[in-house]
Coordinates of C-alpha atoms in Angstrom, one line a residue:
Chain A
X1 CA -72.1 34.1 11.0
X2 CA -69.2 31.8 10.4
X3 CA -69.9 28.1 10.7
X4 CA -68.3 24.7 10.2
X5 CA -70.1 21.5 9.2
X6 CA -68.5 18.1 9.6
X7 CA -69.6 14.6 8.6
X8 CA -71.4 12.8 11.4
X9 CA -69.7 9.9 13.2
X10 CA -68.7 7.7 14.5
X11 CA -66.5 6.5 11.7
X12 CA -65.3 2.9 12.3
X13 CA -62.4 1.6 10.2
X14 CA -60.0 -1.3 10.2
X15 CA -56.3 -0.7 10.7
X16 CA -54.6 0.4 7.5
X17 CA -57.8 1.6 5.9
X18 CA -58.1 5.0 4.1
X19 CA -59.7 7.8 6.1
X20 CA -61.7 10.8 4.9
X21 CA -63.5 13.1 7.2
X22 CA -65.5 15.8 5.3
X23 CA -65.5 19.4 6.5
X24 CA -67.2 22.4 4.8
X25 CA -67.3 26.0 6.1
X26 CA -69.2 29.2 5.7
X27 CA -67.3 32.5 6.2
X28 CA -67.6 36.0 5.1
X29 CA -63.9 36.5 4.4
X30 CA -60.9 34.2 3.9
X31 CA -60.4 32.3 7.2
X32 CA -57.6 30.1 8.3
X33 CA -58.6 26.5 8.6
X34 CA -57.6 23.9 11.1
X35 CA -58.0 20.3 12.2
X36 CA -57.8 19.7 16.0
X37 CA -57.7 16.2 17.5
X38 CA -58.8 15.2 21.0
X39 CA -57.4 11.8 22.3
X40 CA -59.3 10.1 25.1
X41 CA -58.7 12.0 28.4
X42 CA -56.6 14.7 26.8
X43 CA -57.0 18.3 25.7
X44 CA -57.5 19.4 22.1
X45 CA -54.3 19.5 20.1
X46 CA -53.7 21.2 16.8
X47 CA -53.2 18.5 14.1
X48 CA -52.7 20.7 11.0
X49 CA -53.7 24.0 9.5
X50 CA -53.9 25.9 6.2
X51 CA -54.0 29.7 5.9
X52 CA -54.9 30.3 2.3
X53 CA -56.6 28.7 -0.7
X54 CA -54.8 25.7 -2.2
X55 CA -52.5 25.3 0.8
X56 CA -52.1 21.8 2.1
X57 CA -51.6 21.2 5.8
X58 CA -50.0 17.9 6.8
X59 CA -48.9 16.2 10.0
X60 CA -48.5 12.6 11.3
X61 CA -49.6 11.2 7.9
X62 CA -52.8 13.3 7.9
X63 CA -53.4 16.0 5.3
X64 CA -56.0 18.4 4.2
X65 CA -56.2 20.9 1.3
X66 CA -57.9 24.3 1.6
X67 CA -60.4 24.4 -1.3
X68 CA -61.9 27.8 -1.7
X69 CA -64.1 26.9 -4.6
X70 CA -65.9 24.2 -2.7
X71 CA -65.4 25.8 0.8
X72 CA -64.0 22.5 2.0
X73 CA -61.1 21.2 4.1
X74 CA -61.4 17.5 4.2
X75 CA -59.1 15.4 6.4
X76 CA -57.4 12.4 4.8
X77 CA -55.0 9.7 5.9
X78 CA -53.8 6.8 3.7
X79 CA -53.5 4.2 6.4
X80 CA -55.0 4.6 9.8
X81 CA -53.7 3.0 13.0
X82 CA -55.5 2.1 16.2
X83 CA -53.6 5.0 17.9
X84 CA -55.5 7.4 15.6
X85 CA -58.7 6.7 17.4
X86 CA -59.9 10.1 18.7
X87 CA -62.4 12.9 18.1
X88 CA -61.4 15.2 15.2
X89 CA -62.6 18.8 15.0
X90 CA -62.6 21.0 12.0
X91 CA -62.3 24.7 12.8
X92 CA -61.9 28.1 11.2
X93 CA -60.4 31.3 12.5
X94 CA -61.4 34.7 11.1
X95 CA -61.8 38.2 12.4
X96 CA -60.9 38.6 16.1
X97 CA -59.0 35.3 16.1
X98 CA -62.0 33.3 17.4
X99 CA -61.9 29.7 16.6
X100 CA -65.2 28.4 15.4
X101 CA -65.5 24.6 15.6
X102 CA -67.5 21.9 13.9
X103 CA -69.3 19.3 16.0
X104 CA -66.5 16.8 15.9
X105 CA -66.2 13.4 14.3
X106 CA -65.4 10.3 16.4
X107 CA -63.0 7.9 14.7
X108 CA -62.6 4.3 15.9
X109 CA -59.9 2.2 14.4
X110 CA -60.1 -1.6 15.0
X111 CA -57.1 -3.9 14.9
Chain R
X1 CA -42.8 23.5 28.4
X2 CA -45.7 23.1 30.8
X3 CA -49.1 23.1 29.3
X4 CA -52.3 24.8 30.2
X5 CA -53.4 23.7 33.6
X6 CA -57.1 23.5 34.7
X7 CA -58.8 22.5 37.9
X8 CA -60.8 20.8 39.1
X9 CA -60.9 18.0 36.6
X10 CA -64.5 17.0 37.5
X11 CA -67.3 18.8 39.4
X12 CA -70.8 17.7 40.3
X13 CA -73.2 20.2 41.7
X14 CA -76.9 20.6 42.1
X15 CA -78.8 23.2 40.1
X16 CA -78.9 26.7 41.6
X17 CA -75.5 26.1 43.3
X18 CA -72.4 28.1 42.3
X19 CA -69.2 26.7 40.9
X20 CA -65.8 28.1 39.9
X21 CA -63.1 26.9 37.5
X22 CA -59.5 27.8 37.4
X23 CA -57.0 28.1 34.5
X24 CA -53.3 28.7 34.5
X25 CA -52.1 29.4 30.9
X26 CA -48.7 28.7 29.4
X27 CA -46.2 31.2 30.8
X28 CA -46.0 34.3 28.6
X29 CA -49.2 33.7 26.7
X30 CA -51.1 37.0 26.4
X31 CA -54.4 35.6 25.1
X32 CA -56.7 33.3 27.0
X33 CA -60.0 31.8 26.0
X34 CA -62.7 29.9 27.8
X35 CA -64.8 27.5 25.7
X36 CA -67.9 25.5 26.6
X37 CA -68.2 22.0 25.0
X38 CA -71.5 20.4 25.4
X39 CA -71.6 16.6 24.8
X40 CA -71.8 15.9 21.1
X41 CA -71.0 19.4 20.0
X42 CA -67.9 21.4 19.2
X43 CA -66.4 23.9 21.7
X44 CA -68.2 27.2 21.8
X45 CA -66.3 30.4 22.7
X46 CA -67.5 32.0 25.9
X47 CA -64.9 34.7 26.5
X48 CA -61.5 35.9 25.2
X49 CA -59.0 37.9 27.2
X50 CA -56.0 39.8 26.0
X51 CA -53.7 40.2 29.0
X52 CA -56.3 41.2 31.7
X53 CA -58.7 42.9 29.4
X54 CA -61.8 41.3 27.8
X55 CA -61.7 41.2 24.0
X56 CA -64.9 39.3 23.3
X57 CA -67.6 38.2 25.7
X58 CA -70.5 38.3 23.3
X59 CA -71.5 34.7 23.9
X60 CA -71.1 34.7 27.7
X61 CA -74.5 34.4 29.5
X62 CA -73.7 37.4 31.8
X63 CA -76.7 36.9 34.0
X64 CA -75.1 33.8 35.5
X65 CA -71.5 33.5 34.1
X66 CA -68.6 35.7 35.0
X67 CA -64.9 35.5 34.3
X68 CA -61.8 37.4 35.3
X69 CA -58.1 37.4 34.6
X70 CA -56.3 39.2 37.3
X71 CA -52.8 40.4 36.5
X72 CA -53.1 39.0 33.0
X73 CA -52.1 35.4 34.1
X74 CA -54.5 33.0 35.8
X75 CA -58.2 33.1 35.1
X76 CA -61.4 32.0 36.8
X77 CA -64.8 31.3 35.3
X78 CA -67.8 31.2 37.7
X79 CA -71.3 30.1 37.2
X80 CA -74.0 31.4 39.7
X81 CA -76.6 29.9 39.8
X82 CA -76.0 26.8 37.7
X83 CA -78.7 25.3 35.5
X84 CA -79.0 21.8 34.2
X85 CA -78.1 23.0 30.7
X86 CA -74.7 24.2 32.0
X87 CA -73.5 20.6 32.1
X88 CA -70.5 20.5 29.8
X89 CA -66.8 20.5 29.6
X90 CA -65.2 23.9 30.2
X91 CA -62.0 24.3 28.2
X92 CA -59.3 26.9 28.7
X93 CA -56.9 27.7 26.0
X94 CA -54.0 30.1 25.6
X95 CA -52.2 31.7 22.7
X96 CA -48.8 33.1 22.3
X97 CA -49.2 35.7 19.7
X98 CA -52.1 36.6 17.5
X99 CA -50.1 36.0 14.3
X100 CA -49.2 32.5 15.4
X101 CA -52.9 31.4 15.4
X102 CA -52.1 28.2 17.4
X103 CA -54.1 27.7 20.6
X104 CA -53.0 25.4 23.4
X105 CA -55.9 23.7 25.3
X106 CA -56.1 22.4 28.8
X107 CA -57.7 19.1 29.6
X108 CA -60.9 20.8 30.7
X109 CA -63.2 20.7 33.7
X110 CA -66.2 18.4 33.3
X111 CA -69.2 19.9 35.0
X112 CA -72.4 17.9 35.8
X113 CA -75.4 19.8 37.1
X114 CA -78.0 17.6 38.7

């Protein structure tokens, strides 16, 4: 079945450092890909998405490119802030509109 | 607009007891989901409703879990009897239209089974 694999955390960075969180997927067709973020004490929120190969999703300085050839959707940000500390989930949506999530990656940003 | 509301926020029960969770989706959202998020794992879909009908409950442990969505609005998820491995956060999400693909999540109910 469909699955998503994320790099394990926690990832600890200093403010203004460059962020990469790796995500790869397995799917039978051509899914849409998502990054969701969960801030402490809050519900999951959609951060960005891409619906087809080579699409780039972006929001709040974060971006990710749908790479069909490597089945990847890595999340990047050029300069992280303390307020970016959260849990980041990579996910895919295919037939039946079910979201399949990765295990999540904890990001901690230190000032 | 108001978000997805869930209650209670926390619940502690002993194994073999029963528990129920409530979800009120965003007004007008036809699709509603219940997810189970075990500590250290990503959310796993339990059940999907379209209006008041079940679309997918293939991963719902039906011997102990049940869910309903009366009148296509609010939904309840029940566990009876609870097991230790049911300790998790139970997330409710709603979706406006299938083509939109964006899900709105509630803050969840954190269940501890002792």
